[in-house]
Amino acid sequence: MSDAEIPRAAVRLARRRFLTVTGAATALAFATNLPDRARAAGSGGTLAGDPFTLGVASGDPLPDAVVIWTRLAPLPYEPLGGMPYTAATVEWQVATDERFRHVVRSGKAAARPEFSYSVHVDVRGLQPGRTYWYRFRAAGHLSPAGRTRTAPAPGAKVDRLTFAVASCQSWPDGYYTAHRHLAAENADAVLFVGDYIYEYGISASGGLRNTAQPVPDQFRTEADTLDRYRLQYALYKSDPDLRAAHQNTPWICTWDDHEVQDNYAGLVSRTNAPIEDFTVRRASAYRAYWEHMPLRTPAPQGPDYLLYRRLTFGRLAEVNVLDTRQYRADQADGDLWKPDNPERNNPARPFAGAQQRRWLLDGMRRSRATWNLLANQVVMSRMDLDASGTATYNMDAWDGYTAEQRSVLDGLAALRARNPVVVTGDVHASYAMDIKRDFADPDSQTIGVELVGTSISSGGNGVEVSANGRNFLDHNPHLKLVDERRGYVLVELTPRELRAHYRAVPYIDRPGAPVATVRSFTVEAGDPGLHRA
């Protein structure tokens, strides 16, 4: 992952923490969550059916490389996907045409049981700024063909880029219709900014999906072990619209909380479980996340994984992928929405952490790209709910960690000429915001913009604007849009301007909803601030 500019000091720190603090507990987790070798090998080595039930994906495009991914799972709701407990050989091809008449790269990869038969091939030697197709073959079965695209060459003049911003896809909350429309946008990349799965148990009916076939019994309990997280990913990836979105566009992914547990913070669980127990759970969740995402090797080192990274798209854009969950202190004042309080303003409480903060601001300072995007989990701008007449803030967002929030915003103010654009998820609503130097003064300088995308499905059908949404509009003059239906944001970049199209579907409790643009905004390069398009 060095090409994506990941700091080596952080790798050493993560490894040292794993070995000295929690290595024994994590090793035990992985020793006890795999099936017995002899018993698994006794299945004979033949596959029970098509191993490509979870589809294909690509991600983290570089100018000369892209990661292609699949996972062998002929029986996805069984342990290890129904595979015999032995390594399997997977062939792969990358071509310049969708019929694979012109194969430019090919090879073999090992799908190993310890990584749930996932395959992560870092395909090198590709041409910059070019569309490719890829596929896999295993045990006589051929996967669907995926479409991907490399990043433009370093320093290349780029006339246009399109990114889709998506997040929050609770499977039982409804259908992934938005993903079907997102797949048809033919974006250069999808920025998925968290909550790929939700850890909660799932009813037999599948919640709002009201499935014709009962959801298997093993999904009733909350995901908290390696096997159970793997099952959750398998169920989510069973959705054909999600598979289509992966199959058609490379993804740049980061996590938020539900990939482990709702509102966890560092090694503090929501339920204040013993740290040894939660460390094992986090290690299992991180392992399962890596197994199911198109990410480069190496895999997570126990409970630690260096996820923040930077990808460059010629002279037009850089994407800074943040991780605001792994390094943070526990939320202030017991979490949730609370009035101002001393703990919220305690400068000793980390959020992204000093090392990541330096990496972000130093990298943006060196950037020569016209647009600098921050793929970010939770709302960075100030958001005052104020429903009771007292300023009220979300303790789980940047507002709950004001010292680090102020440090990053001051840094962005100094880098205003770099055109910072924060893209965010988490809140199941579309927000469009000017980032102000002083949020208490609506006339203060605008230093950038924050584009908050709504959920793909979390929260059900949604509404146009709820009572809380109206409160936000009333008490946050920098906020230009609230819409609480499901969808995504399409961000179009040129050297002159950014165009943000907020796309939404009217319902997700049944398939087939159309998509429409709720609102569009423009931002001029060199002049931060949102304008109605």
PDB file of N, CA and C in Angstrom, residues 361-438:
ATOM      1  N   LEU A 361      -2.759  16.821   7.111  1.00  0.00           N
ATOM      2  CA  LEU A 361      -2.474  18.220   6.803  1.00  0.00           C
ATOM      3  C   LEU A 361      -1.142  18.388   6.061  1.00  0.00           C
ATOM      4  N   ASP A 362      -0.149  17.587   6.413  1.00  0.00           N
ATOM      5  CA  ASP A 362       1.114  17.655   5.684  1.00  0.00           C
ATOM      6  C   ASP A 362       0.931  17.212   4.239  1.00  0.00           C
ATOM      7  N   GLY A 363       0.150  16.168   4.047  1.00  0.00           N
ATOM      8  CA  GLY A 363      -0.095  15.698   2.693  1.00  0.00           C
ATOM      9  C   GLY A 363      -0.858  16.699   1.862  1.00  0.00           C
ATOM     10  N   MET A 364      -1.862  17.339   2.449  1.00  0.00           N
ATOM     11  CA  MET A 364      -2.605  18.354   1.714  1.00  0.00           C
ATOM     12  C   MET A 364      -1.727  19.564   1.414  1.00  0.00           C
ATOM     13  N   ARG A 365      -0.813  19.872   2.317  1.00  0.00           N
ATOM     14  CA  ARG A 365       0.098  21.007   2.095  1.00  0.00           C
ATOM     15  C   ARG A 365       0.998  20.742   0.887  1.00  0.00           C
ATOM     16  N   ARG A 366       1.382  19.483   0.709  1.00  0.00           N
ATOM     17  CA  ARG A 366       2.241  19.122  -0.429  1.00  0.00           C
ATOM     18  C   ARG A 366       1.451  18.897  -1.715  1.00  0.00           C
ATOM     19  N   SER A 367       0.158  18.770  -1.600  1.00  0.00           N
ATOM     20  CA  SER A 367      -0.664  18.414  -2.761  1.00  0.00           C
ATOM     21  C   SER A 367      -0.573  19.473  -3.852  1.00  0.00           C
ATOM     22  N   ARG A 368      -0.556  18.995  -5.090  1.00  0.00           N
ATOM     23  CA  ARG A 368      -0.624  19.887  -6.252  1.00  0.00           C
ATOM     24  C   ARG A 368      -1.931  19.681  -7.015  1.00  0.00           C
ATOM     25  N   ALA A 369      -2.852  18.970  -6.417  1.00  0.00           N
ATOM     26  CA  ALA A 369      -4.140  18.727  -7.059  1.00  0.00           C
ATOM     27  C   ALA A 369      -5.061  19.926  -6.879  1.00  0.00           C
ATOM     28  N   THR A 370      -5.928  20.142  -7.844  1.00  0.00           N
ATOM     29  CA  THR A 370      -6.899  21.237  -7.749  1.00  0.00           C
ATOM     30  C   THR A 370      -7.864  21.001  -6.598  1.00  0.00           C
ATOM     31  N   TRP A 371      -8.359  19.769  -6.451  1.00  0.00           N
ATOM     32  CA  TRP A 371      -9.351  19.426  -5.422  1.00  0.00           C
ATOM     33  C   TRP A 371      -8.748  18.401  -4.473  1.00  0.00           C
ATOM     34  N   ASN A 372      -8.954  18.617  -3.177  1.00  0.00           N
ATOM     35  CA  ASN A 372      -8.469  17.694  -2.156  1.00  0.00           C
ATOM     36  C   ASN A 372      -9.647  17.211  -1.329  1.00  0.00           C
ATOM     37  N   LEU A 373     -10.014  15.943  -1.547  1.00  0.00           N
ATOM     38  CA  LEU A 373     -11.175  15.358  -0.894  1.00  0.00           C
ATOM     39  C   LEU A 373     -10.755  14.625   0.373  1.00  0.00           C
ATOM     40  N   LEU A 374     -11.585  14.718   1.404  1.00  0.00           N
ATOM     41  CA  LEU A 374     -11.409  13.972   2.643  1.00  0.00           C
ATOM     42  C   LEU A 374     -12.567  12.997   2.763  1.00  0.00           C
ATOM     43  N   ALA A 375     -12.289  11.707   2.574  1.00  0.00           N
ATOM     44  CA  ALA A 375     -13.306  10.671   2.743  1.00  0.00           C
ATOM     45  C   ALA A 375     -13.400  10.372   4.233  1.00  0.00           C
ATOM     46  N   ASN A 376     -14.483  10.811   4.846  1.00  0.00           N
ATOM     47  CA  ASN A 376     -14.577  10.992   6.295  1.00  0.00           C
ATOM     48  C   ASN A 376     -15.852  10.320   6.800  1.00  0.00           C
ATOM     49  N   GLN A 377     -15.799   9.739   7.997  1.00  0.00           N
ATOM     50  CA  GLN A 377     -16.934   8.951   8.481  1.00  0.00           C
ATOM     51  C   GLN A 377     -18.091   9.792   9.034  1.00  0.00           C
ATOM     52  N   VAL A 378     -17.798  10.684   9.963  1.00  0.00           N
ATOM     53  CA  VAL A 378     -18.840  11.385  10.711  1.00  0.00           C
ATOM     54  C   VAL A 378     -18.712  12.885  10.481  1.00  0.00           C
ATOM     55  N   VAL A 379     -19.793  13.620  10.729  1.00  0.00           N
ATOM     56  CA  VAL A 379     -19.860  15.032  10.354  1.00  0.00           C
ATOM     57  C   VAL A 379     -18.731  15.821  11.013  1.00  0.00           C
ATOM     58  N   MET A 380     -17.991  16.571  10.183  1.00  0.00           N
ATOM     59  CA  MET A 380     -16.866  17.362  10.654  1.00  0.00           C
ATOM     60  C   MET A 380     -17.298  18.776  11.043  1.00  0.00           C
ATOM     61  N   SER A 381     -18.241  19.354  10.321  1.00  0.00           N
ATOM     62  CA  SER A 381     -18.708  20.702  10.616  1.00  0.00           C
ATOM     63  C   SER A 381     -19.537  20.724  11.888  1.00  0.00           C
ATOM     64  N   ARG A 382     -19.635  21.886  12.494  1.00  0.00           N
ATOM     65  CA  ARG A 382     -20.475  22.013  13.677  1.00  0.00           C
ATOM     66  C   ARG A 382     -21.928  21.807  13.291  1.00  0.00           C
ATOM     67  N   MET A 383     -22.645  21.021  14.118  1.00  0.00           N
ATOM     68  CA  MET A 383     -24.079  20.794  13.910  1.00  0.00           C
ATOM     69  C   MET A 383     -24.784  20.895  15.259  1.00  0.00           C
ATOM     70  N   ASP A 384     -25.595  21.927  15.397  1.00  0.00           N
ATOM     71  CA  ASP A 384     -26.321  22.198  16.642  1.00  0.00           C
ATOM     72  C   ASP A 384     -27.768  21.784  16.455  1.00  0.00           C
ATOM     73  N   LEU A 385     -28.212  20.793  17.228  1.00  0.00           N
ATOM     74  CA  LEU A 385     -29.609  20.345  17.143  1.00  0.00           C
ATOM     75  C   LEU A 385     -30.552  21.360  17.757  1.00  0.00           C
ATOM     76  N   ASP A 386     -30.254  21.815  18.974  1.00  0.00           N
ATOM     77  CA  ASP A 386     -30.958  22.944  19.599  1.00  0.00           C
ATOM     78  C   ASP A 386     -32.473  22.781  19.643  1.00  0.00           C
ATOM     79  N   ALA A 387     -32.937  21.558  19.772  1.00  0.00           N
ATOM     80  CA  ALA A 387     -34.385  21.344  19.789  1.00  0.00           C
ATOM     81  C   ALA A 387     -35.028  21.899  21.051  1.00  0.00           C
ATOM     82  N   SER A 388     -34.270  22.058  22.132  1.00  0.00           N
ATOM     83  CA  SER A 388     -34.838  22.511  23.411  1.00  0.00           C
ATOM     84  C   SER A 388     -34.408  23.923  23.770  1.00  0.00           C
ATOM     85  N   GLY A 389     -33.784  24.634  22.840  1.00  0.00           N
ATOM     86  CA  GLY A 389     -33.314  25.977  23.128  1.00  0.00           C
ATOM     87  C   GLY A 389     -31.926  26.038  23.707  1.00  0.00           C
ATOM     88  N   THR A 390     -31.283  24.879  23.905  1.00  0.00           N
ATOM     89  CA  THR A 390     -29.906  24.797  24.393  1.00  0.00           C
ATOM     90  C   THR A 390     -29.052  24.145  23.328  1.00  0.00           C
ATOM     91  N   ALA A 391     -27.922  24.754  22.992  1.00  0.00           N
ATOM     92  CA  ALA A 391     -27.044  24.183  21.979  1.00  0.00           C
ATOM     93  C   ALA A 391     -26.715  22.734  22.330  1.00  0.00           C
ATOM     94  N   THR A 392     -26.941  21.830  21.374  1.00  0.00           N
ATOM     95  CA  THR A 392     -26.812  20.397  21.609  1.00  0.00           C
ATOM     96  C   THR A 392     -26.018  19.783  20.469  1.00  0.00           C
ATOM     97  N   TYR A 393     -25.019  18.949  20.824  1.00  0.00           N
ATOM     98  CA  TYR A 393     -24.087  18.438  19.821  1.00  0.00           C
ATOM     99  C   TYR A 393     -23.984  16.916  19.900  1.00  0.00           C
ATOM    100  N   ASN A 394     -23.563  16.335  18.790  1.00  0.00           N
ATOM    101  CA  ASN A 394     -23.398  14.888  18.696  1.00  0.00           C
ATOM    102  C   ASN A 394     -22.040  14.499  19.260  1.00  0.00           C
ATOM    103  N   MET A 395     -22.035  13.783  20.368  1.00  0.00           N
ATOM    104  CA  MET A 395     -20.786  13.402  21.018  1.00  0.00           C
ATOM    105  C   MET A 395     -20.016  12.348  20.222  1.00  0.00           C
ATOM    106  N   ASP A 396     -20.651  11.707  19.245  1.00  0.00           N
ATOM    107  CA  ASP A 396     -19.980  10.686  18.444  1.00  0.00           C
ATOM    108  C   ASP A 396     -19.382  11.261  17.162  1.00  0.00           C
ATOM    109  N   ALA A 397     -19.620  12.555  16.875  1.00  0.00           N
ATOM    110  CA  ALA A 397     -19.072  13.197  15.684  1.00  0.00           C
ATOM    111  C   ALA A 397     -17.874  14.077  16.072  1.00  0.00           C
ATOM    112  N   TRP A 398     -17.321  14.787  15.088  1.00  0.00           N
ATOM    113  CA  TRP A 398     -16.202  15.695  15.397  1.00  0.00           C
ATOM    114  C   TRP A 398     -16.603  16.723  16.459  1.00  0.00           C
ATOM    115  N   ASP A 399     -17.894  17.078  16.546  1.00  0.00           N
ATOM    116  CA  ASP A 399     -18.363  18.007  17.571  1.00  0.00           C
ATOM    117  C   ASP A 399     -18.110  17.510  18.986  1.00  0.00           C
ATOM    118  N   GLY A 400     -17.947  16.212  19.164  1.00  0.00           N
ATOM    119  CA  GLY A 400     -17.672  15.668  20.491  1.00  0.00           C
ATOM    120  C   GLY A 400     -16.211  15.714  20.865  1.00  0.00           C
ATOM    121  N   TYR A 401     -15.369  16.203  19.965  1.00  0.00           N
ATOM    122  CA  TYR A 401     -13.920  16.235  20.168  1.00  0.00           C
ATOM    123  C   TYR A 401     -13.415  17.588  19.656  1.00  0.00           C
ATOM    124  N   THR A 402     -13.781  18.657  20.336  1.00  0.00           N
ATOM    125  CA  THR A 402     -13.629  19.994  19.777  1.00  0.00           C
ATOM    126  C   THR A 402     -12.174  20.423  19.579  1.00  0.00           C
ATOM    127  N   ALA A 403     -11.253  19.943  20.426  1.00  0.00           N
ATOM    128  CA  ALA A 403      -9.854  20.348  20.267  1.00  0.00           C
ATOM    129  C   ALA A 403      -9.304  19.854  18.937  1.00  0.00           C
ATOM    130  N   GLU A 404      -9.532  18.590  18.642  1.00  0.00           N
ATOM    131  CA  GLU A 404      -9.038  18.065  17.374  1.00  0.00           C
ATOM    132  C   GLU A 404      -9.848  18.610  16.198  1.00  0.00           C
ATOM    133  N   GLN A 405     -11.127  18.816  16.395  1.00  0.00           N
ATOM    134  CA  GLN A 405     -11.943  19.447  15.354  1.00  0.00           C
ATOM    135  C   GLN A 405     -11.380  20.815  14.995  1.00  0.00           C
ATOM    136  N   ARG A 406     -11.060  21.619  16.022  1.00  0.00           N
ATOM    137  CA  ARG A 406     -10.527  22.954  15.781  1.00  0.00           C
ATOM    138  C   ARG A 406      -9.160  22.892  15.100  1.00  0.00           C
ATOM    139  N   SER A 407      -8.334  21.935  15.512  1.00  0.00           N
ATOM    140  CA  SER A 407      -7.010  21.804  14.923  1.00  0.00           C
ATOM    141  C   SER A 407      -7.093  21.481  13.435  1.00  0.00           C
ATOM    142  N   VAL A 408      -7.975  20.559  13.066  1.00  0.00           N
ATOM    143  CA  VAL A 408      -8.113  20.191  11.660  1.00  0.00           C
ATOM    144  C   VAL A 408      -8.730  21.335  10.863  1.00  0.00           C
ATOM    145  N   LEU A 409      -9.756  21.970  11.413  1.00  0.00           N
ATOM    146  CA  LEU A 409     -10.386  23.073  10.681  1.00  0.00           C
ATOM    147  C   LEU A 409      -9.430  24.252  10.515  1.00  0.00           C
ATOM    148  N   ASP A 410      -8.611  24.534  11.525  1.00  0.00           N
ATOM    149  CA  ASP A 410      -7.599  25.580  11.367  1.00  0.00           C
ATOM    150  C   ASP A 410      -6.603  25.196  10.272  1.00  0.00           C
ATOM    151  N   GLY A 411      -6.244  23.923  10.244  1.00  0.00           N
ATOM    152  CA  GLY A 411      -5.354  23.459   9.202  1.00  0.00           C
ATOM    153  C   GLY A 411      -5.970  23.593   7.819  1.00  0.00           C
ATOM    154  N   LEU A 412      -7.258  23.266   7.689  1.00  0.00           N
ATOM    155  CA  LEU A 412      -7.937  23.414   6.406  1.00  0.00           C
ATOM    156  C   LEU A 412      -8.061  24.887   6.019  1.00  0.00           C
ATOM    157  N   ALA A 413      -8.260  25.755   7.018  1.00  0.00           N
ATOM    158  CA  ALA A 413      -8.331  27.191   6.714  1.00  0.00           C
ATOM    159  C   ALA A 413      -7.024  27.675   6.098  1.00  0.00           C
ATOM    160  N   ALA A 414      -5.902  27.190   6.619  1.00  0.00           N
ATOM    161  CA  ALA A 414      -4.610  27.575   6.052  1.00  0.00           C
ATOM    162  C   ALA A 414      -4.400  26.983   4.669  1.00  0.00           C
ATOM    163  N   LEU A 415      -5.153  25.926   4.362  1.00  0.00           N
ATOM    164  CA  LEU A 415      -5.034  25.258   3.061  1.00  0.00           C
ATOM    165  C   LEU A 415      -6.254  25.526   2.193  1.00  0.00           C
ATOM    166  N   ARG A 416      -6.914  26.629   2.447  1.00  0.00           N
ATOM    167  CA  ARG A 416      -8.124  26.973   1.701  1.00  0.00           C
ATOM    168  C   ARG A 416      -7.899  26.953   0.189  1.00  0.00           C
ATOM    169  N   ALA A 417      -6.716  27.354  -0.254  1.00  0.00           N
ATOM    170  CA  ALA A 417      -6.409  27.379  -1.687  1.00  0.00           C
ATOM    171  C   ALA A 417      -6.334  25.976  -2.282  1.00  0.00           C
ATOM    172  N   ARG A 418      -6.255  24.950  -1.437  1.00  0.00           N
ATOM    173  CA  ARG A 418      -6.219  23.564  -1.921  1.00  0.00           C
ATOM    174  C   ARG A 418      -7.625  23.026  -2.198  1.00  0.00           C
ATOM    175  N   ASN A 419      -8.646  23.862  -2.008  1.00  0.00           N
ATOM    176  CA  ASN A 419     -10.039  23.461  -2.263  1.00  0.00           C
ATOM    177  C   ASN A 419     -10.423  22.188  -1.502  1.00  0.00           C
ATOM    178  N   PRO A 420     -10.388  22.239  -0.147  1.00  0.00           N
ATOM    179  CA  PRO A 420     -10.771  21.051   0.618  1.00  0.00           C
ATOM    180  C   PRO A 420     -12.269  20.763   0.498  1.00  0.00           C
ATOM    181  N   VAL A 421     -12.578  19.481   0.270  1.00  0.00           N
ATOM    182  CA  VAL A 421     -13.961  19.011   0.163  1.00  0.00           C
ATOM    183  C   VAL A 421     -14.092  17.791   1.054  1.00  0.00           C
ATOM    184  N   VAL A 422     -14.878  17.896   2.110  1.00  0.00           N
ATOM    185  CA  VAL A 422     -15.104  16.784   3.030  1.00  0.00           C
ATOM    186  C   VAL A 422     -16.344  16.037   2.562  1.00  0.00           C
ATOM    187  N   VAL A 423     -16.213  14.716   2.363  1.00  0.00           N
ATOM    188  CA  VAL A 423     -17.371  13.888   2.018  1.00  0.00           C
ATOM    189  C   VAL A 423     -17.599  12.906   3.157  1.00  0.00           C
ATOM    190  N   THR A 424     -18.840  12.807   3.599  1.00  0.00           N
ATOM    191  CA  THR A 424     -19.168  12.200   4.886  1.00  0.00           C
ATOM    192  C   THR A 424     -20.406  11.309   4.749  1.00  0.00           C
ATOM    193  N   GLY A 425     -20.562  10.379   5.689  1.00  0.00           N
ATOM    194  CA  GLY A 425     -21.746   9.525   5.764  1.00  0.00           C
ATOM    195  C   GLY A 425     -22.369   9.598   7.139  1.00  0.00           C
ATOM    196  N   ASP A 426     -22.755   8.427   7.684  1.00  0.00           N
ATOM    197  CA  ASP A 426     -23.143   8.217   9.077  1.00  0.00           C
ATOM    198  C   ASP A 426     -24.572   8.608   9.438  1.00  0.00           C
ATOM    199  N   VAL A 427     -25.093   9.759   8.981  1.00  0.00           N
ATOM    200  CA  VAL A 427     -26.288  10.333   9.588  1.00  0.00           C
ATOM    201  C   VAL A 427     -27.585  10.000   8.864  1.00  0.00           C
ATOM    202  N   HIS A 428     -27.508   9.197   7.788  1.00  0.00           N
ATOM    203  CA  HIS A 428     -28.709   8.756   7.070  1.00  0.00           C
ATOM    204  C   HIS A 428     -29.516   9.928   6.525  1.00  0.00           C
ATOM    205  N   ALA A 429     -28.819  10.965   6.129  1.00  0.00           N
ATOM    206  CA  ALA A 429     -29.463  12.156   5.573  1.00  0.00           C
ATOM    207  C   ALA A 429     -28.475  12.863   4.663  1.00  0.00           C
ATOM    208  N   SER A 430     -29.004  13.562   3.678  1.00  0.00           N
ATOM    209  CA  SER A 430     -28.186  14.395   2.804  1.00  0.00           C
ATOM    210  C   SER A 430     -28.064  15.792   3.400  1.00  0.00           C
ATOM    211  N   TYR A 431     -26.849  16.237   3.642  1.00  0.00           N
ATOM    212  CA  TYR A 431     -26.575  17.597   4.077  1.00  0.00           C
ATOM    213  C   TYR A 431     -25.584  18.223   3.092  1.00  0.00           C
ATOM    214  N   ALA A 432     -25.723  19.505   2.852  1.00  0.00           N
ATOM    215  CA  ALA A 432     -24.733  20.284   2.111  1.00  0.00           C
ATOM    216  C   ALA A 432     -24.363  21.467   2.973  1.00  0.00           C
ATOM    217  N   MET A 433     -23.048  21.634   3.265  1.00  0.00           N
ATOM    218  CA  MET A 433     -22.632  22.642   4.235  1.00  0.00           C
ATOM    219  C   MET A 433     -21.409  23.402   3.762  1.00  0.00           C
ATOM    220  N   ASP A 434     -21.402  24.688   4.055  1.00  0.00           N
ATOM    221  CA  ASP A 434     -20.173  25.465   3.996  1.00  0.00           C
ATOM    222  C   ASP A 434     -19.416  25.249   5.299  1.00  0.00           C
ATOM    223  N   ILE A 435     -18.113  25.002   5.201  1.00  0.00           N
ATOM    224  CA  ILE A 435     -17.278  24.895   6.391  1.00  0.00           C
ATOM    225  C   ILE A 435     -16.766  26.302   6.719  1.00  0.00           C
ATOM    226  N   LYS A 436     -17.137  26.800   7.875  1.00  0.00           N
ATOM    227  CA  LYS A 436     -16.815  28.179   8.265  1.00  0.00           C
ATOM    228  C   LYS A 436     -15.584  28.232   9.172  1.00  0.00           C
ATOM    229  N   ARG A 437     -14.854  29.324   9.061  1.00  0.00           N
ATOM    230  CA  ARG A 437     -13.732  29.550   9.979  1.00  0.00           C
ATOM    231  C   ARG A 437     -14.247  29.682  11.400  1.00  0.00           C
ATOM    232  N   ASP A 438     -15.410  30.297  11.565  1.00  0.00           N
ATOM    233  CA  ASP A 438     -16.048  30.449  12.868  1.00  0.00           C
ATOM    234  C   ASP A 438     -17.529  30.173  12.686  1.00  0.00           C
TER     235      ASP A 438
END
